[in-house]
Coordinates of C-alpha atoms and ligand atoms in Angstrom, one line a residue:
X1 CA 71.0 33.9 117.6
X2 CA 69.1 30.3 118.0
X3 CA 69.9 28.3 115.0
X4 CA 66.1 27.7 114.5
X5 CA 65.9 31.2 113.7
X6 CA 68.8 32.0 111.9
X7 CA 68.9 32.1 108.0
X8 CA 71.9 29.4 107.2
X9 CA 71.6 27.8 104.1
X10 CA 74.3 25.4 104.3
X11 CA 74.9 22.7 101.5
X12 CA 75.9 19.1 101.8
X13 CA 77.3 18.7 98.7
X14 CA 80.3 20.6 97.2
X15 CA 79.0 22.8 94.4
X16 CA 80.8 21.5 91.2
X17 CA 81.4 25.2 90.0
X18 CA 83.7 25.9 92.8
X19 CA 87.3 25.3 92.0
X20 CA 89.0 26.9 95.2
X21 CA 88.5 25.6 98.8
X22 CA 87.4 29.2 99.8
X23 CA 84.6 29.3 97.3
X24 CA 83.5 25.7 97.9
X25 CA 83.2 26.7 101.8
X26 CA 81.6 29.9 101.6
X27 CA 79.1 28.2 99.5
X28 CA 78.4 25.3 101.6
X29 CA 78.7 27.5 104.9
X30 CA 75.7 29.6 103.2
X31 CA 77.7 32.8 103.3
X32 CA 77.0 34.0 99.6
X33 CA 75.0 33.0 96.5
X34 CA 75.9 34.0 93.2
X35 CA 73.3 36.2 91.8
X36 CA 75.1 36.2 88.3
X37 CA 78.7 35.7 87.0
X38 CA 81.1 37.4 89.6
X39 CA 78.2 38.9 91.3
X40 CA 77.3 37.8 94.9
X41 CA 74.5 38.3 97.4
X42 CA 75.9 38.2 100.9
X43 CA 73.9 35.8 103.2
X44 CA 73.6 36.8 107.1
X45 CA 76.6 34.9 108.1
X46 CA 78.8 36.0 105.4
X47 CA 77.4 39.6 105.8
X48 CA 78.4 39.7 109.3
X49 CA 82.0 38.5 108.7
X50 CA 82.3 41.0 106.0
X51 CA 81.1 43.8 108.6
X52 CA 83.5 42.9 110.8
X53 CA 86.3 43.0 108.1
X54 CA 85.1 46.3 107.1
X55 CA 85.4 47.7 110.7
X56 CA 88.7 46.4 111.3
X57 CA 89.8 48.3 108.0
X58 CA 87.8 51.4 109.0
X59 CA 89.4 51.6 112.5
X60 CA 93.0 51.2 111.5
X61 CA 92.5 53.9 108.7
X62 CA 91.2 56.1 111.3
X63 CA 93.8 55.6 113.5
X64 CA 96.4 56.5 110.7
X65 CA 94.8 59.8 110.3
X66 CA 92.1 59.1 107.4
X67 CA 88.7 60.4 107.3
X68 CA 85.8 58.2 106.0
X69 CA 83.8 59.6 103.0
X70 CA 81.2 57.8 101.0
X71 CA 81.3 58.6 97.1
X72 CA 78.7 57.0 94.8
X73 CA 79.1 54.0 93.0
X74 CA 77.9 55.7 89.5
X75 CA 79.8 58.3 88.3
X76 CA 79.8 60.7 85.2
X77 CA 82.2 59.8 82.1
X78 CA 83.3 63.3 82.1
X79 CA 85.9 63.4 84.7
X80 CA 87.4 60.0 83.3
X81 CA 87.7 61.8 80.0
X82 CA 89.5 64.6 81.4
X83 CA 91.9 62.0 83.3
X84 CA 92.5 60.3 80.0
X85 CA 91.2 56.9 81.3
X86 CA 87.6 56.6 79.8
X87 CA 89.4 55.0 76.7
X88 CA 92.1 53.3 78.7
X89 CA 89.7 51.1 80.7
X90 CA 88.4 49.6 77.8
X91 CA 85.7 46.8 78.2
X92 CA 86.7 46.2 82.0
X93 CA 84.4 49.7 82.7
X94 CA 80.6 49.0 82.8
X95 CA 79.4 51.9 80.6
X96 CA 75.8 53.4 81.4
X97 CA 73.6 55.9 79.5
X98 CA 71.0 57.7 81.5
X99 CA 67.6 59.1 80.3
X100 CA 69.2 61.9 79.1
X101 CA 71.8 60.3 77.0
X102 CA 74.8 61.4 79.3
X103 CA 77.4 58.7 79.7
X104 CA 77.9 57.3 83.1
X105 CA 79.7 54.5 84.5
X106 CA 79.8 52.1 87.7
X107 CA 82.9 53.1 89.0
X108 CA 85.9 50.7 89.0
X109 CA 88.0 53.0 91.4
X110 CA 87.7 56.6 92.6
X111 CA 90.9 58.5 91.5
X112 CA 89.2 61.1 89.4
X113 CA 86.0 61.6 91.8
X114 CA 88.2 62.1 94.6
X115 CA 90.6 64.4 92.9
X116 CA 87.3 66.6 91.6
X117 CA 86.2 66.8 95.3
X118 CA 89.7 68.0 96.6
X119 CA 89.8 70.5 93.4
X120 CA 86.5 72.0 94.7
X121 CA 87.2 72.2 98.1
X122 CA 90.8 72.7 99.0
X123 CA 93.0 75.8 97.7
X124 CA 95.8 76.2 99.8
X125 CA 98.9 74.4 101.0
X126 CA 97.8 75.1 104.6
X127 CA 95.2 72.5 104.2
X128 CA 97.3 69.6 103.4
X129 CA 98.1 67.1 104.3
X130 CA 94.8 65.1 104.0
X131 CA 93.8 61.5 103.7
X132 CA 90.2 60.5 102.5
X133 CA 88.7 57.1 101.9
X134 CA 85.5 55.3 101.4
X135 CA 84.3 51.6 101.6
X136 CA 82.2 51.2 98.6
X137 CA 81.2 48.7 95.7
X138 CA 83.1 48.8 92.7
X139 CA 82.4 47.1 89.2
X140 CA 85.2 45.7 86.9
X141 CA 84.0 43.6 83.9
X142 CA 86.6 41.2 84.7
X143 CA 87.3 39.1 81.5
X144 CA 87.3 35.7 84.1
X145 CA 85.4 36.4 87.3
X146 CA 86.5 33.3 89.3
X147 CA 87.1 31.8 92.8
X148 CA 83.9 33.5 93.7
X149 CA 84.3 36.6 96.0
X150 CA 87.8 36.3 95.1
X151 CA 87.7 37.7 91.9
X152 CA 84.2 39.2 91.2
X153 CA 83.0 41.9 89.0
X154 CA 81.1 43.7 91.7
X155 CA 83.3 43.9 94.9
X156 CA 83.8 45.9 98.1
X157 CA 86.6 47.9 98.6
X158 CA 88.3 50.4 100.7
X159 CA 90.0 52.8 98.9
X160 CA 92.3 55.9 100.2
X161 CA 93.3 59.2 98.7
X162 CA 96.1 61.1 100.0
X163 CA 96.9 64.7 99.2
X164 CA 100.2 66.5 99.7
X165 CA 102.1 69.1 98.8
X166 CA 105.4 67.5 97.6
X167 CA 107.1 63.9 97.1
X168 CA 108.2 63.9 101.0
X169 CA 104.5 64.6 102.2
X170 CA 103.3 61.7 100.0
X171 CA 105.9 59.6 101.1
X172 CA 104.9 59.9 104.7
X173 CA 101.4 59.1 103.9
X174 CA 102.4 56.1 101.7
X175 CA 104.5 54.7 104.9
X176 CA 101.5 55.5 107.2
X177 CA 99.3 53.3 105.0
X178 CA 102.1 50.6 104.3
X179 CA 101.8 50.5 108.4
X180 CA 98.3 50.5 108.2
X181 CA 98.0 47.7 106.3
X182 CA 100.4 45.4 108.1
X183 CA 98.2 46.2 111.4
X184 CA 94.9 45.7 109.6
X185 CA 96.0 42.2 108.1
X186 CA 97.5 41.2 111.4
X187 CA 94.5 42.3 113.2
X188 CA 92.4 39.7 110.8
X189 CA 94.8 36.9 112.0
X190 CA 96.8 37.3 108.6
X191 CA 100.5 37.6 107.8
X192 CA 100.0 40.0 104.5
X193 CA 103.6 40.3 102.8
X194 CA 104.2 43.7 101.3
X195 CA 105.8 43.2 98.0
X196 CA 107.2 45.7 95.6
X197 CA 104.6 45.5 92.6
X198 CA 103.4 46.9 89.1
X199 CA 100.9 49.6 89.4
X200 CA 98.9 48.7 86.2
X201 CA 96.0 51.0 85.3
X202 CA 96.3 53.0 88.3
X203 CA 100.1 54.4 87.1
X204 CA 102.4 55.8 89.3
X205 CA 106.0 55.0 90.1
X206 CA 106.1 53.1 93.6
X207 CA 103.9 50.6 94.5
X208 CA 103.4 47.6 96.7
X209 CA 100.9 44.7 96.7
X210 CA 100.2 43.1 100.3
X211 CA 99.9 39.5 99.7
X212 CA 98.6 36.5 101.7
X213 CA 100.7 33.5 101.1
X214 CA 98.2 30.6 99.6
X215 CA 98.7 28.2 97.0
X216 CA 95.5 29.1 95.1
X217 CA 96.7 32.5 95.1
X218 CA 96.6 34.1 91.6
X219 CA 100.1 35.9 91.9
X220 CA 103.4 34.4 91.4
X221 CA 105.7 35.7 94.2
X222 CA 109.2 35.4 95.8
X223 CA 110.1 36.7 99.0
X224 CA 112.3 36.1 102.1
X225 CA 110.4 33.8 104.7
X226 CA 112.1 36.1 107.2
X227 CA 109.1 38.3 106.8
X228 CA 107.0 35.2 108.5
X229 CA 108.2 35.9 112.0
X230 CA 107.7 39.7 112.5
X231 CA 105.1 40.8 115.1
X232 CA 103.5 44.0 113.8
X233 CA 100.9 44.2 116.5
X234 CA 103.3 43.6 119.2
X235 CA 105.5 46.5 118.1
X236 CA 103.1 49.2 118.5
X237 CA 103.1 52.6 116.3
X238 CA 102.9 56.1 116.6
X239 CA 101.7 57.5 113.4
X240 CA 103.1 61.0 114.6
X241 CA 106.3 59.9 114.7
X242 CA 107.5 59.7 111.0
X243 CA 110.9 58.0 112.2
X244 CA 109.2 55.4 113.7
X245 CA 106.8 54.6 110.9
X246 CA 109.7 54.9 108.5
X247 CA 111.7 52.4 110.5
X248 CA 109.0 49.8 110.0
X249 CA 108.9 50.4 106.5
X250 CA 112.5 50.0 106.0
X251 CA 112.4 46.7 108.0
X252 CA 110.0 45.4 105.2
X253 CA 111.5 46.9 102.1
X254 CA 114.9 46.1 102.6
X255 CA 113.8 42.4 102.9
X256 CA 113.2 40.7 99.3
X257 CA 109.7 40.3 98.3
X258 CA 108.6 40.9 94.7
X259 CA 105.5 39.7 92.5
X260 CA 106.7 37.9 89.5
X261 CA 106.5 41.1 87.1
X262 CA 109.1 42.7 89.3
X263 CA 111.0 39.9 90.1
X264 CA 115.1 39.4 89.3
X265 CA 116.3 36.2 89.9
X266 CA 120.1 37.0 90.4
X267 CA 119.1 39.7 93.1
X268 CA 116.9 37.0 94.7
X269 CA 119.6 34.4 94.8
X270 CA 122.0 37.1 95.7
X271 CA 120.1 38.9 98.5
X272 CA 118.5 35.8 100.4
X273 CA 120.1 32.6 101.6
X274 CA 118.6 29.6 100.1
X275 CA 117.0 28.3 103.1
X276 CA 115.0 31.5 103.5
X277 CA 113.8 31.5 99.7
X278 CA 110.1 31.7 99.1
X279 CA 109.0 31.2 95.7
X280 CA 105.2 30.3 95.7
X281 CA 101.8 31.8 95.3
X282 CA 99.7 34.1 97.2
X283 CA 96.6 36.3 97.2
X284 CA 96.7 40.0 96.6
X285 CA 94.6 41.6 99.6
X286 CA 95.6 45.1 99.3
X287 CA 98.0 47.4 96.8
X288 CA 99.1 50.8 97.3
X289 CA 100.3 53.4 94.9
X290 CA 102.2 56.6 94.8
X291 CA 101.5 58.4 91.5
X292 CA 102.2 62.0 92.1
X293 CA 100.5 64.6 89.8
X294 CA 99.3 62.1 87.2
X295 CA 95.5 63.1 88.3
X296 CA 95.9 66.4 89.9
X297 CA 97.5 67.7 86.8
X298 CA 95.0 67.0 84.2
X299 CA 92.0 67.5 86.7
X300 CA 93.2 70.7 88.0
X301 CA 93.7 69.7 91.6
X302 CA 96.1 72.5 92.7
X303 CA 97.0 74.4 96.0
X304 CA 98.7 77.8 96.2
X305 CA 102.0 77.4 97.9
X306 CA 104.1 79.3 100.8
X307 CA 105.7 81.6 98.4
X308 CA 102.4 82.8 96.8
X309 CA 102.5 80.4 93.8
X310 CA 100.6 77.3 92.7
X311 CA 101.2 73.6 92.0
X312 CA 99.3 70.3 91.4
X313 CA 99.0 68.4 94.6
X314 CA 101.2 64.8 95.1
X315 CA 98.7 61.8 95.5
X316 CA 98.7 58.3 96.5
X317 CA 95.7 55.5 96.5
X318 CA 95.6 52.6 98.9
X319 CA 93.0 49.7 98.3
X320 CA 92.1 46.7 100.2
X321 CA 89.8 44.3 98.6
X322 CA 87.3 43.9 101.7
X323 CA 85.1 41.4 99.9
X324 CA 88.0 39.3 99.0
X325 CA 89.2 39.2 102.6
X326 CA 86.8 36.3 103.6
X327 CA 88.0 34.4 100.7
X328 CA 91.6 34.9 101.4
X329 CA 91.0 34.2 105.4
X330 CA 89.5 30.9 104.7
X331 CA 92.3 30.0 102.0
X332 CA 94.7 30.6 104.9
X333 CA 92.7 29.1 107.6
X334 CA 90.6 26.2 107.0
X335 CA 91.0 22.0 107.6
X336 CA 89.2 19.3 105.9
X337 CA 86.1 19.7 108.2
X338 CA 85.4 23.5 107.1
X339 CA 86.3 26.9 108.2
X340 CA 88.4 28.0 111.0
X341 CA 87.7 31.9 111.8
X342 CA 90.2 34.0 113.5
X343 CA 88.4 35.3 116.4
X344 CA 88.4 38.9 115.3
X345 CA 86.5 38.1 112.1
X346 CA 84.5 35.1 113.3
X347 CA 80.5 35.5 112.5
X348 CA 80.1 34.2 116.3
X349 CA 82.5 33.5 119.2
X350 CA 80.8 30.3 120.2
X351 CA 78.6 27.7 119.1
X352 CA 76.3 26.3 121.6
X353 CA 75.3 22.6 121.0
X354 CA 72.4 21.3 122.7
X355 CA 73.0 17.4 121.7
X356 CA 69.2 16.3 123.1
X357 CA 67.1 19.3 122.3
X358 CA 63.7 18.2 123.8
X359 CA 65.2 16.9 126.9
X360 CA 64.4 19.1 129.9
X361 CA 67.9 19.3 131.6
X362 CA 69.6 19.8 128.4
X363 CA 67.3 22.5 127.7
X364 CA 67.5 24.3 130.9
X365 CA 71.2 24.4 130.6
X366 CA 71.3 25.7 127.5
X367 CA 68.8 28.3 127.8
X368 CA 71.1 29.3 130.9
X369 CA 74.2 29.1 129.2
X370 CA 72.7 31.0 126.3
X371 CA 71.3 33.9 128.5
X372 CA 74.7 34.1 130.3
X373 CA 76.7 34.5 127.2
X374 CA 74.1 36.9 125.4
X375 CA 74.2 38.8 129.2
X376 CA 78.0 39.1 128.8
X377 CA 77.6 40.0 124.9
X378 CA 79.6 37.2 123.7
X379 CA 78.0 36.6 120.2
X380 CA 76.6 32.9 120.3
X381 CA 75.0 30.7 118.1
X382 CA 73.0 28.2 119.7
X383 CA 71.7 25.2 117.9
X384 CA 68.6 24.3 119.6
X385 CA 67.2 22.2 117.0
X386 CA 66.0 18.7 117.2
X387 CA 68.7 17.4 114.7
X388 CA 71.2 14.3 115.3
X389 CA 74.2 15.2 117.1
X390 CA 76.2 14.3 114.2
X391 CA 74.7 16.8 111.9
X392 CA 75.4 19.6 114.8
X393 CA 79.1 18.9 115.1
X394 CA 79.3 18.7 111.1
X395 CA 77.8 22.0 110.8
X396 CA 79.6 24.1 113.6
X397 CA 82.9 22.5 112.4
X398 CA 82.1 23.7 108.7
X399 CA 81.0 27.0 110.0
X400 CA 84.3 27.5 111.8
X401 CA 83.4 29.2 115.0
X402 CA 86.4 29.8 117.0
X403 CA 84.4 27.8 120.4
X404 CA 82.0 25.0 120.8
X405 CA 80.1 24.4 124.1
X406 CA 78.8 21.1 123.8
X407 CA 76.1 20.0 126.6
X408 CA 74.6 16.7 126.5
X409 CA 72.7 14.4 128.8
X410 CA 75.5 12.3 129.9
X411 CA 77.7 15.0 130.8
X412 CA 75.2 17.1 132.6
X413 CA 74.6 14.0 135.1
X414 CA 78.2 14.2 135.8
X415 CA 78.1 17.7 136.1
X416 CA 80.4 18.8 132.8
X417 CA 79.9 20.0 129.5
X418 CA 82.5 20.0 126.7
X419 CA 84.4 23.2 125.5
X420 CA 86.3 22.6 122.2
X421 CA 88.7 24.9 120.7
X422 CA 87.9 24.6 116.8
X423 CA 91.4 25.8 116.0
X424 CA 93.5 23.1 117.6
X425 CA 90.4 20.5 118.1
X426 CA 91.4 20.2 121.9
X427 CA 88.4 19.2 123.9
X428 CA 88.2 19.8 127.6
X429 CA 85.4 18.5 130.1
X430 CA 84.7 21.3 132.5
X431 CA 81.6 22.5 134.6
X432 CA 79.3 24.8 132.9
X433 CA 80.2 27.5 135.4
X434 CA 83.8 27.5 134.3
X435 CA 83.3 27.1 130.7
X436 CA 81.1 30.4 130.8
X437 CA 83.6 31.8 132.9
X438 CA 86.3 30.9 130.1
X439 CA 84.2 32.3 127.3
X440 CA 83.0 35.4 129.0
X441 CA 86.6 36.4 130.2
Ligands
5CA501 N1 92.3 52.8 93.2 C1 93.4 51.8 93.6 C2 93.5 51.8 95.1 S1 92.8 52.5 96.1 C3 93.0 50.3 93.0 O1 91.9 50.3 92.7 N2 93.7 49.4 93.4 S2 93.5 47.8 92.9 O2 93.1 47.8 91.6 O3 94.9 47.3 93.0 O4 92.3 47.2 93.6 C4 92.6 47.0 95.1 C5 92.4 46.1 95.8 O5 91.0 45.6 95.5 C6 93.0 44.8 95.4 O6 94.4 44.9 96.1 C7 92.5 43.6 95.7 O7 92.3 43.2 97.0 C8 91.0 44.3 95.4 N3 90.5 43.7 94.2 C9 90.6 44.2 92.8 N4 89.7 43.6 91.7 C10 89.2 43.0 92.5 C11 87.9 42.0 91.8 N5 87.9 41.8 90.9 N6 87.4 41.1 92.9 C12 87.8 41.3 94.3 N7 88.6 42.0 94.7 C13 89.5 42.8 93.9

């Protein structure tokens, strides 16, 4: 992408309404714009990041055996009356009336609708287990939408729902999601710690929140620092091997990690040596629940059993705050100059900076580099504008692309360009060919 063509409306000043650094940087880097309180438009760079996050979530869900569907954002109130949640949800639910006077709502979550789909489609225990998920916008009329996309009113969620014949089956599904979540967040360059949590309006009796540690997080958390050293991706996982999946879950659930509503100071101090105690704040990026037959009973989602009987299925639900992720990642990965994107979610891999656009040698070298990078399918943002170098450096640091390839007249005379790593700030002077070889490797 040529910067001169790219819609990247960056801001010089930090908007006064943005309280946390991720919100400030997302606005300054032109990723999102507020449409109304807690509701955002995603601009090209923000949307690219969102799609990359969504794709990692999708791949890990599929890998764990879940299948993707797409349910609508607008739901009928009837199902919610059957489950009993229509009244419970109160003002957080956006209620709508259609032209026929029918009560509708903008879905805050999808337990009811997926249970209805299951009820009308599956009859026998032989068709179980199943995991169905979608990645869809939700609406919750939060009392206090804040911190930009971190706590929005409209937000994108991945929500997965599992159906099993009994508790053991449901626990196996829960375990798979537990491990899939560890992998998903690790692939995004994040350490998300599973913590015992309350289940709130979703209900049920087993629940973990996945928390990214950050001072600006809304959750107060207590955990063992040992979590921070565990290499989830390095340890691979075969989801068919239930014992191995259980081992990973056991490793994480034996160490102390709880949100404040589940915290017990005496247990914390008894279980965790002082040097390993972490008490701080964190961002909830995912939440998983086992709630048994809470929805299948009232909505009549039953299957025939092996002995000819009938039973309500055991269910769980598993959410990831997809549109919260870019903010959570920025909270965990930035410096005073701007964002530092982990490679896997970066909007572009390389920022190619032409220090003197209009100079024949610089233009030729940059065009050559740009063509080669594009040819090798390396996502590149080529800053071809006639702007001062300082403006280009500041913007490229702000938008946080992992690599900067800096081409200027002085270097070219000596046969070199600069290759800068955004995360470490390290710069190397190398030939253009060797820089390209590194970036396309
Ligand atoms: N149905 C269940 C799981 S599928 C559910 O709705 N769970 S939840 O309420 O915990 O939400 C799942 C995830 O969505 C949360 O962990 C959080 O990361 C994200 N989320 C929740 N509310 C918001 C919000 N207002 N803005 C942005 N993300 C949110």
